[in-house]
PDB file of C-alpha atoms and ligand atoms in Angstrom:
ATOM      1  CA  MET A   1      24.232  44.534   8.417  1.00 85.00           C
ATOM      2  CA  MET A   2      21.748  41.916   7.283  1.00 90.00           C
ATOM      3  CA  GLU A   3      19.007  43.574   9.329  1.00 93.00           C
ATOM      4  CA  GLU A   4      19.126  46.581   6.988  1.00 96.00           C
ATOM      5  CA  ASP A   5      18.030  44.316   4.128  1.00 97.00           C
ATOM      6  CA  MET A   6      14.762  43.511   5.923  1.00 97.00           C
ATOM      7  CA  LYS A   7      11.543  45.313   5.168  1.00 97.00           C
ATOM      8  CA  ALA A   8      10.057  43.906   8.355  1.00 97.00           C
ATOM      9  CA  ILE A   9      10.496  41.174  10.915  1.00 98.00           C
ATOM     10  CA  LEU A  10       7.523  38.815  10.630  1.00 98.00           C
ATOM     11  CA  TYR A  11       8.334  36.544  13.557  1.00 98.00           C
ATOM     12  CA  THR A  12      10.949  37.175  16.189  1.00 98.00           C
ATOM     13  CA  LYS A  13      13.391  34.593  17.473  1.00 98.00           C
ATOM     14  CA  GLU A  14      11.216  34.145  20.565  1.00 98.00           C
ATOM     15  CA  GLU A  15       8.017  33.703  18.557  1.00 98.00           C
ATOM     16  CA  VAL A  16       9.687  31.133  16.307  1.00 98.00           C
ATOM     17  CA  ALA A  17      11.035  29.211  19.298  1.00 98.00           C
ATOM     18  CA  ALA A  18       7.640  29.172  21.026  1.00 98.00           C
ATOM     19  CA  ARG A  19       5.866  27.955  17.906  1.00 98.00           C
ATOM     20  CA  ILE A  20       8.420  25.200  17.289  1.00 98.00           C
ATOM     21  CA  GLN A  21       8.138  24.115  20.912  1.00 98.00           C
ATOM     22  CA  ALA A  22       4.355  23.770  20.485  1.00 98.00           C
ATOM     23  CA  MET A  23       4.813  21.824  17.253  1.00 99.00           C
ATOM     24  CA  GLY A  24       7.264  19.512  18.988  1.00 98.00           C
ATOM     25  CA  GLU A  25       4.756  18.841  21.752  1.00 98.00           C
ATOM     26  CA  GLN A  26       2.081  18.009  19.187  1.00 98.00           C
ATOM     27  CA  LEU A  27       4.455  15.687  17.294  1.00 98.00           C
ATOM     28  CA  THR A  28       5.497  14.021  20.543  1.00 98.00           C
ATOM     29  CA  ARG A  29       1.850  13.101  21.111  1.00 98.00           C
ATOM     30  CA  ASP A  30       1.130  12.123  17.508  1.00 98.00           C
ATOM     31  CA  TYR A  31       4.183   9.865  17.081  1.00 98.00           C
ATOM     32  CA  GLN A  32       4.226   8.257  20.513  1.00 98.00           C
ATOM     33  CA  GLY A  33       5.686   4.750  20.219  1.00 97.00           C
ATOM     34  CA  GLU A  34       6.069   4.868  16.434  1.00 98.00           C
ATOM     35  CA  LEU A  35       9.785   5.599  15.900  1.00 98.00           C
ATOM     36  CA  PRO A  36       9.137   8.022  13.037  1.00 98.00           C
ATOM     37  CA  MET A  37      11.667   8.669  10.291  1.00 98.00           C
ATOM     38  CA  VAL A  38      12.055  12.430  10.228  1.00 98.00           C
ATOM     39  CA  VAL A  39      13.262  13.477   6.780  1.00 98.00           C
ATOM     40  CA  GLY A  40      14.612  16.972   6.209  1.00 98.00           C
ATOM     41  CA  VAL A  41      14.720  18.602   2.806  1.00 97.00           C
ATOM     42  CA  LEU A  42      18.141  20.159   2.375  1.00 95.00           C
ATOM     43  CA  ARG A  43      19.244  22.795   2.687  1.00 94.00           C
ATOM     44  CA  GLY A  44      16.428  25.068   3.816  1.00 94.00           C
ATOM     45  CA  SER A  45      15.061  22.784   6.520  1.00 97.00           C
ATOM     46  CA  PHE A  46      18.250  22.239   8.481  1.00 97.00           C
ATOM     47  CA  ILE A  47      17.772  24.894  11.156  1.00 98.00           C
ATOM     48  CA  PHE A  48      14.048  24.267  11.615  1.00 98.00           C
ATOM     49  CA  MET A  49      14.667  20.522  11.736  1.00 98.00           C
ATOM     50  CA  ALA A  50      17.414  20.877  14.353  1.00 98.00           C
ATOM     51  CA  ASP A  51      15.180  23.046  16.527  1.00 98.00           C
ATOM     52  CA  LEU A  52      12.125  20.861  15.977  1.00 98.00           C
ATOM     53  CA  VAL A  53      13.615  17.463  16.792  1.00 98.00           C
ATOM     54  CA  ARG A  54      15.007  18.852  20.025  1.00 98.00           C
ATOM     55  CA  CYS A  55      11.399  19.585  21.006  1.00 98.00           C
ATOM     56  CA  ILE A  56      10.203  16.038  20.218  1.00 98.00           C
ATOM     57  CA  GLN A  57      10.328  13.801  23.261  1.00 98.00           C
ATOM     58  CA  THR A  58       9.640  10.430  21.630  1.00 98.00           C
ATOM     59  CA  PRO A  59      12.401   8.356  19.905  1.00 98.00           C
ATOM     60  CA  LEU A  60      12.908   9.055  16.195  1.00 98.00           C
ATOM     61  CA  GLU A  61      15.381   8.559  13.370  1.00 98.00           C
ATOM     62  CA  LEU A  62      16.686  11.208  10.983  1.00 98.00           C
ATOM     63  CA  ASP A  63      17.502  11.309   7.336  1.00 97.00           C
ATOM     64  CA  PHE A  64      17.755  13.897   4.570  1.00 97.00           C
ATOM     65  CA  VAL A  65      16.824  14.371   0.960  1.00 97.00           C
ATOM     66  CA  ALA A  66      17.646  17.198  -1.388  1.00 95.00           C
ATOM     67  CA  ALA A  67      15.651  18.484  -4.306  1.00 90.00           C
ATOM     68  CA  SER A  68      16.685  20.803  -7.033  1.00 81.00           C
ATOM     69  CA  SER A  69      14.282  22.944  -8.958  1.00 71.00           C
ATOM     70  CA  TYR A  70      15.231  24.656 -12.136  1.00 65.00           C
ATOM     71  CA  GLY A  71      14.674  28.333 -12.661  1.00 60.00           C
ATOM     72  CA  SER A  72      14.661  31.082 -10.078  1.00 63.00           C
ATOM     73  CA  TRP A  73      12.225  31.615  -7.252  1.00 63.00           C
ATOM     74  CA  ALA A  74      10.350  34.225  -9.281  1.00 59.00           C
ATOM     75  CA  VAL A  75      10.372  32.321 -12.560  1.00 61.00           C
ATOM     76  CA  SER A  76      10.001  28.701 -11.597  1.00 64.00           C
ATOM     77  CA  THR A  77      10.081  26.217 -14.447  1.00 69.00           C
ATOM     78  CA  GLY A  78       8.183  23.680 -12.410  1.00 73.00           C
ATOM     79  CA  LYS A  79      10.764  20.970 -12.973  1.00 81.00           C
ATOM     80  CA  VAL A  80      11.847  19.353  -9.718  1.00 86.00           C
ATOM     81  CA  GLU A  81      14.317  16.534  -9.265  1.00 85.00           C
ATOM     82  CA  MET A  82      15.430  14.547  -6.234  1.00 88.00           C
ATOM     83  CA  ARG A  83      19.141  15.193  -5.844  1.00 88.00           C
ATOM     84  CA  LEU A  84      20.028  13.322  -2.685  1.00 90.00           C
ATOM     85  CA  ASP A  85      18.168  10.206  -1.659  1.00 92.00           C
ATOM     86  CA  LEU A  86      17.467   8.572   1.676  1.00 95.00           C
ATOM     87  CA  GLU A  87      19.994   6.179   3.121  1.00 93.00           C
ATOM     88  CA  LYS A  88      17.456   3.665   4.405  1.00 93.00           C
ATOM     89  CA  GLU A  89      14.288   2.091   3.127  1.00 96.00           C
ATOM     90  CA  ILE A  90      11.059   3.564   4.425  1.00 97.00           C
ATOM     91  CA  MET A  91       8.652   0.767   3.602  1.00 98.00           C
ATOM     92  CA  GLY A  92       6.284   0.404   6.552  1.00 98.00           C
ATOM     93  CA  ARG A  93       7.790   3.407   8.343  1.00 98.00           C
ATOM     94  CA  HIS A  94       6.058   6.516   9.610  1.00 98.00           C
ATOM     95  CA  VAL A  95       7.726   9.308   7.658  1.00 98.00           C
ATOM     96  CA  LEU A  96       7.593  12.977   8.576  1.00 98.00           C
ATOM     97  CA  LEU A  97       8.888  15.178   5.779  1.00 98.00           C
ATOM     98  CA  VAL A  98      10.244  18.486   7.090  1.00 98.00           C
ATOM     99  CA  GLU A  99      10.661  21.549   4.890  1.00 98.00           C
ATOM    100  CA  ASP A 100      11.267  25.255   5.425  1.00 97.00           C
ATOM    101  CA  ILE A 101       8.396  26.564   3.308  1.00 97.00           C
ATOM    102  CA  LEU A 102       5.486  25.281   1.269  1.00 97.00           C
ATOM    103  CA  ASP A 103       5.198  27.814  -1.529  1.00 95.00           C
ATOM    104  CA  THR A 104       4.045  26.777  -5.023  1.00 94.00           C
ATOM    105  CA  GLY A 105       4.074  23.218  -3.701  1.00 95.00           C
ATOM    106  CA  ARG A 106       6.093  21.846  -6.601  1.00 93.00           C
ATOM    107  CA  THR A 107       9.032  20.659  -4.525  1.00 93.00           C
ATOM    108  CA  LEU A 108       7.008  18.856  -1.881  1.00 95.00           C
ATOM    109  CA  SER A 109       4.549  17.423  -4.392  1.00 95.00           C
ATOM    110  CA  LYS A 110       7.418  15.827  -6.268  1.00 93.00           C
ATOM    111  CA  LEU A 111       9.079  14.499  -3.121  1.00 95.00           C
ATOM    112  CA  VAL A 112       5.800  13.132  -1.774  1.00 96.00           C
ATOM    113  CA  GLU A 113       5.165  11.388  -5.086  1.00 95.00           C
ATOM    114  CA  GLU A 114       8.632   9.789  -4.953  1.00 95.00           C
ATOM    115  CA  LEU A 115       8.417   8.708  -1.335  1.00 97.00           C
ATOM    116  CA  LYS A 116       4.894   7.301  -1.637  1.00 97.00           C
ATOM    117  CA  LYS A 117       6.122   4.826  -4.236  1.00 97.00           C
ATOM    118  CA  ARG A 118       8.121   3.216  -1.424  1.00 97.00           C
ATOM    119  CA  HIS A 119       5.033   2.443   0.640  1.00 98.00           C
ATOM    120  CA  PRO A 120       5.668   4.142   3.964  1.00 98.00           C
ATOM    121  CA  ALA A 121       3.111   3.324   6.684  1.00 98.00           C
ATOM    122  CA  SER A 122       2.316   7.050   6.710  1.00 98.00           C
ATOM    123  CA  LEU A 123       3.745  10.194   5.180  1.00 98.00           C
ATOM    124  CA  LYS A 124       3.082  13.572   6.730  1.00 98.00           C
ATOM    125  CA  LEU A 125       4.362  17.032   5.941  1.00 98.00           C
ATOM    126  CA  CYS A 126       5.705  19.493   8.443  1.00 98.00           C
ATOM    127  CA  VAL A 127       6.683  23.000   7.337  1.00 98.00           C
ATOM    128  CA  LEU A 128       7.842  26.022   9.252  1.00 98.00           C
ATOM    129  CA  LEU A 129       6.071  28.356   6.823  1.00 98.00           C
ATOM    130  CA  ASP A 130       3.097  28.046   4.515  1.00 98.00           C
ATOM    131  CA  LYS A 131       2.527  30.566   1.714  1.00 98.00           C
ATOM    132  CA  PRO A 132      -0.829  29.422   0.306  1.00 97.00           C
ATOM    133  CA  ASP A 133      -1.244  32.359  -2.092  1.00 96.00           C
ATOM    134  CA  ARG A 134       1.336  30.963  -4.508  1.00 95.00           C
ATOM    135  CA  ARG A 135       0.203  27.338  -4.574  1.00 96.00           C
ATOM    136  CA  VAL A 136       0.006  25.701  -8.017  1.00 94.00           C
ATOM    137  CA  THR A 137      -0.333  22.072  -6.881  1.00 94.00           C
ATOM    138  CA  GLU A 138      -2.886  20.470  -4.613  1.00 96.00           C
ATOM    139  CA  ILE A 139      -0.908  19.952  -1.465  1.00 97.00           C
ATOM    140  CA  GLU A 140      -1.371  20.900   2.154  1.00 98.00           C
ATOM    141  CA  ALA A 141       0.955  20.422   5.086  1.00 98.00           C
ATOM    142  CA  ASP A 142      -0.156  18.428   8.120  1.00 98.00           C
ATOM    143  CA  TYR A 143       1.838  20.633  10.472  1.00 98.00           C
ATOM    144  CA  VAL A 144       2.404  24.350   9.814  1.00 98.00           C
ATOM    145  CA  GLY A 145       4.425  26.770  11.911  1.00 98.00           C
ATOM    146  CA  PHE A 146       3.148  30.019  10.445  1.00 98.00           C
ATOM    147  CA  THR A 147       1.093  31.040   7.434  1.00 98.00           C
ATOM    148  CA  VAL A 148       2.863  33.889   5.667  1.00 98.00           C
ATOM    149  CA  PRO A 149       1.844  36.477   3.061  1.00 96.00           C
ATOM    150  CA  ASP A 150       3.105  36.398  -0.506  1.00 96.00           C
ATOM    151  CA  GLU A 151       6.414  38.136   0.101  1.00 95.00           C
ATOM    152  CA  PHE A 152       9.976  36.860  -0.020  1.00 95.00           C
ATOM    153  CA  VAL A 153      10.920  35.689   3.442  1.00 97.00           C
ATOM    154  CA  VAL A 154      14.318  34.737   4.815  1.00 97.00           C
ATOM    155  CA  GLY A 155      15.907  33.496   8.028  1.00 98.00           C
ATOM    156  CA  CYS A 156      15.670  30.293  10.093  1.00 98.00           C
ATOM    157  CA  GLY A 157      17.146  28.355   7.161  1.00 97.00           C
ATOM    158  CA  LEU A 158      15.462  30.286   4.357  1.00 97.00           C
ATOM    159  CA  ASP A 159      17.833  31.989   1.987  1.00 95.00           C
ATOM    160  CA  PHE A 160      18.152  34.427  -0.817  1.00 94.00           C
ATOM    161  CA  ASN A 161      21.065  33.278  -3.003  1.00 92.00           C
ATOM    162  CA  GLN A 162      22.290  31.188  -0.057  1.00 92.00           C
ATOM    163  CA  LYS A 163      22.427  34.242   2.222  1.00 95.00           C
ATOM    164  CA  TYR A 164      20.406  35.085   5.368  1.00 97.00           C
ATOM    165  CA  ARG A 165      19.898  31.450   6.397  1.00 97.00           C
ATOM    166  CA  GLN A 166      21.452  32.062   9.806  1.00 97.00           C
ATOM    167  CA  LEU A 167      19.095  34.867  10.843  1.00 98.00           C
ATOM    168  CA  PRO A 168      17.320  33.742  14.031  1.00 98.00           C
ATOM    169  CA  TYR A 169      14.062  35.430  12.994  1.00 98.00           C
ATOM    170  CA  ILE A 170      11.764  35.321   9.937  1.00 98.00           C
ATOM    171  CA  GLY A 171      12.152  38.535   7.985  1.00 98.00           C
ATOM    172  CA  ILE A 172      10.641  39.955   4.821  1.00 97.00           C
ATOM    173  CA  LEU A 173      13.388  40.841   2.402  1.00 96.00           C
ATOM    174  CA  LYS A 174      13.322  44.319   0.888  1.00 96.00           C
ATOM    175  CA  PRO A 175      12.411  43.988  -2.786  1.00 93.00           C
ATOM    176  CA  SER A 176      15.345  46.273  -3.617  1.00 94.00           C
ATOM    177  CA  VAL A 177      17.671  43.456  -2.551  1.00 93.00           C
ATOM    178  CA  TYR A 178      16.434  41.000  -5.166  1.00 88.00           C
ATOM    179  CA  GLU A 179      15.063  43.215  -7.914  1.00 86.00           C
TER     180      GLU A 179
HETATM  181  P1  LIG B 201       7.895  25.420  -3.746  1.00 75.66           P
HETATM  182  O1  LIG B 201       6.775  25.108  -2.811  1.00 75.66           O
HETATM  183  O2  LIG B 201       7.577  26.599  -4.626  1.00 75.66           O
HETATM  184  O3  LIG B 201       9.090  25.917  -2.831  1.00 75.66           O
HETATM  185  O4  LIG B 201       8.357  24.250  -4.545  1.00 75.66           O
HETATM  186  C1  LIG B 201      10.332  25.416  -3.052  1.00 75.66           C
HETATM  187  C2  LIG B 201      11.438  26.160  -2.427  1.00 75.66           C
HETATM  188  O5  LIG B 201      11.400  27.528  -2.814  1.00 75.66           O
HETATM  189  C3  LIG B 201      12.051  28.271  -1.845  1.00 75.66           C
HETATM  190  N1  LIG B 201      11.193  29.389  -1.456  1.00 75.66           N
HETATM  191  C4  LIG B 201      11.571  30.406  -0.708  1.00 75.66           C
HETATM  192  N2  LIG B 201      12.759  30.661  -0.124  1.00 75.66           N
HETATM  193  N3  LIG B 201      11.876  32.636   0.774  1.00 75.66           N
HETATM  194  C5  LIG B 201      12.898  31.787   0.611  1.00 75.66           C
HETATM  195  O6  LIG B 201      13.946  32.026   1.168  1.00 75.66           O
HETATM  196  C6  LIG B 201      10.651  32.459   0.234  1.00 75.66           C
HETATM  197  O7  LIG B 201       9.758  33.275   0.425  1.00 75.66           O
HETATM  198  C7  LIG B 201      10.504  31.264  -0.556  1.00 75.66           C
HETATM  199  N4  LIG B 201       9.458  30.745  -1.236  1.00 75.66           N
HETATM  200  C8  LIG B 201       9.931  29.585  -1.766  1.00 75.66           C
HETATM  201  C9  LIG B 201      12.331  27.349  -0.697  1.00 75.66           C
HETATM  202  O8  LIG B 201      13.655  26.925  -0.769  1.00 75.66           O
HETATM  203  C10 LIG B 201      11.432  26.162  -0.937  1.00 75.66           C
HETATM  204  O9  LIG B 201      11.971  25.006  -0.405  1.00 75.66           O
HETATM  205 MG1  LIG B 202      14.268  24.835   0.096  1.00 75.66          MG
END
């Protein structure tokens, strides 16, 4: 059972749902009448994004990007590349970039740099989790679900070697699983 690989459950399914609902209400207010382009970073954001947009009551459009970083989570090389690009232009659009976790910040810094070159009307960041202790770039999210400690977390789209993404809660993985 996947539950046996968890050291602890940080946020239950109910807590995650309540937080995302509140974020959706905030975004509904902030993007009223603006037809934002909500851009998910594959693959980690897909569950959060699906839950989040269903809590946003104002019209929006969706797109996805993918980024690849070289090296493992523990030993990041810092090299990030955009692997899948947007389908449409975003010049003059209000873009909301949605990601599972803001960790070292390398991935989102690179994506923000790329997207800003296209002159969106605005570009904001929305993450389910923020892990500020590991940050190596100067980047902050505009919308944060939960701030988490410096431990390896999985569930709600977050994986370890592509596993555990489907867990409906945010769990801390036992170090024995990845060491
Ligand atoms: P940064 O901010 O370091 O994060 O560029 C990039 C990607 O690293 C993954 N990541 C994690 N995945 N548990 C995970 O399952 C974690 O604790 C964790 N920390 C970072 C994640 O894919 C993120 O997009
Ligand atoms: Mg990711």
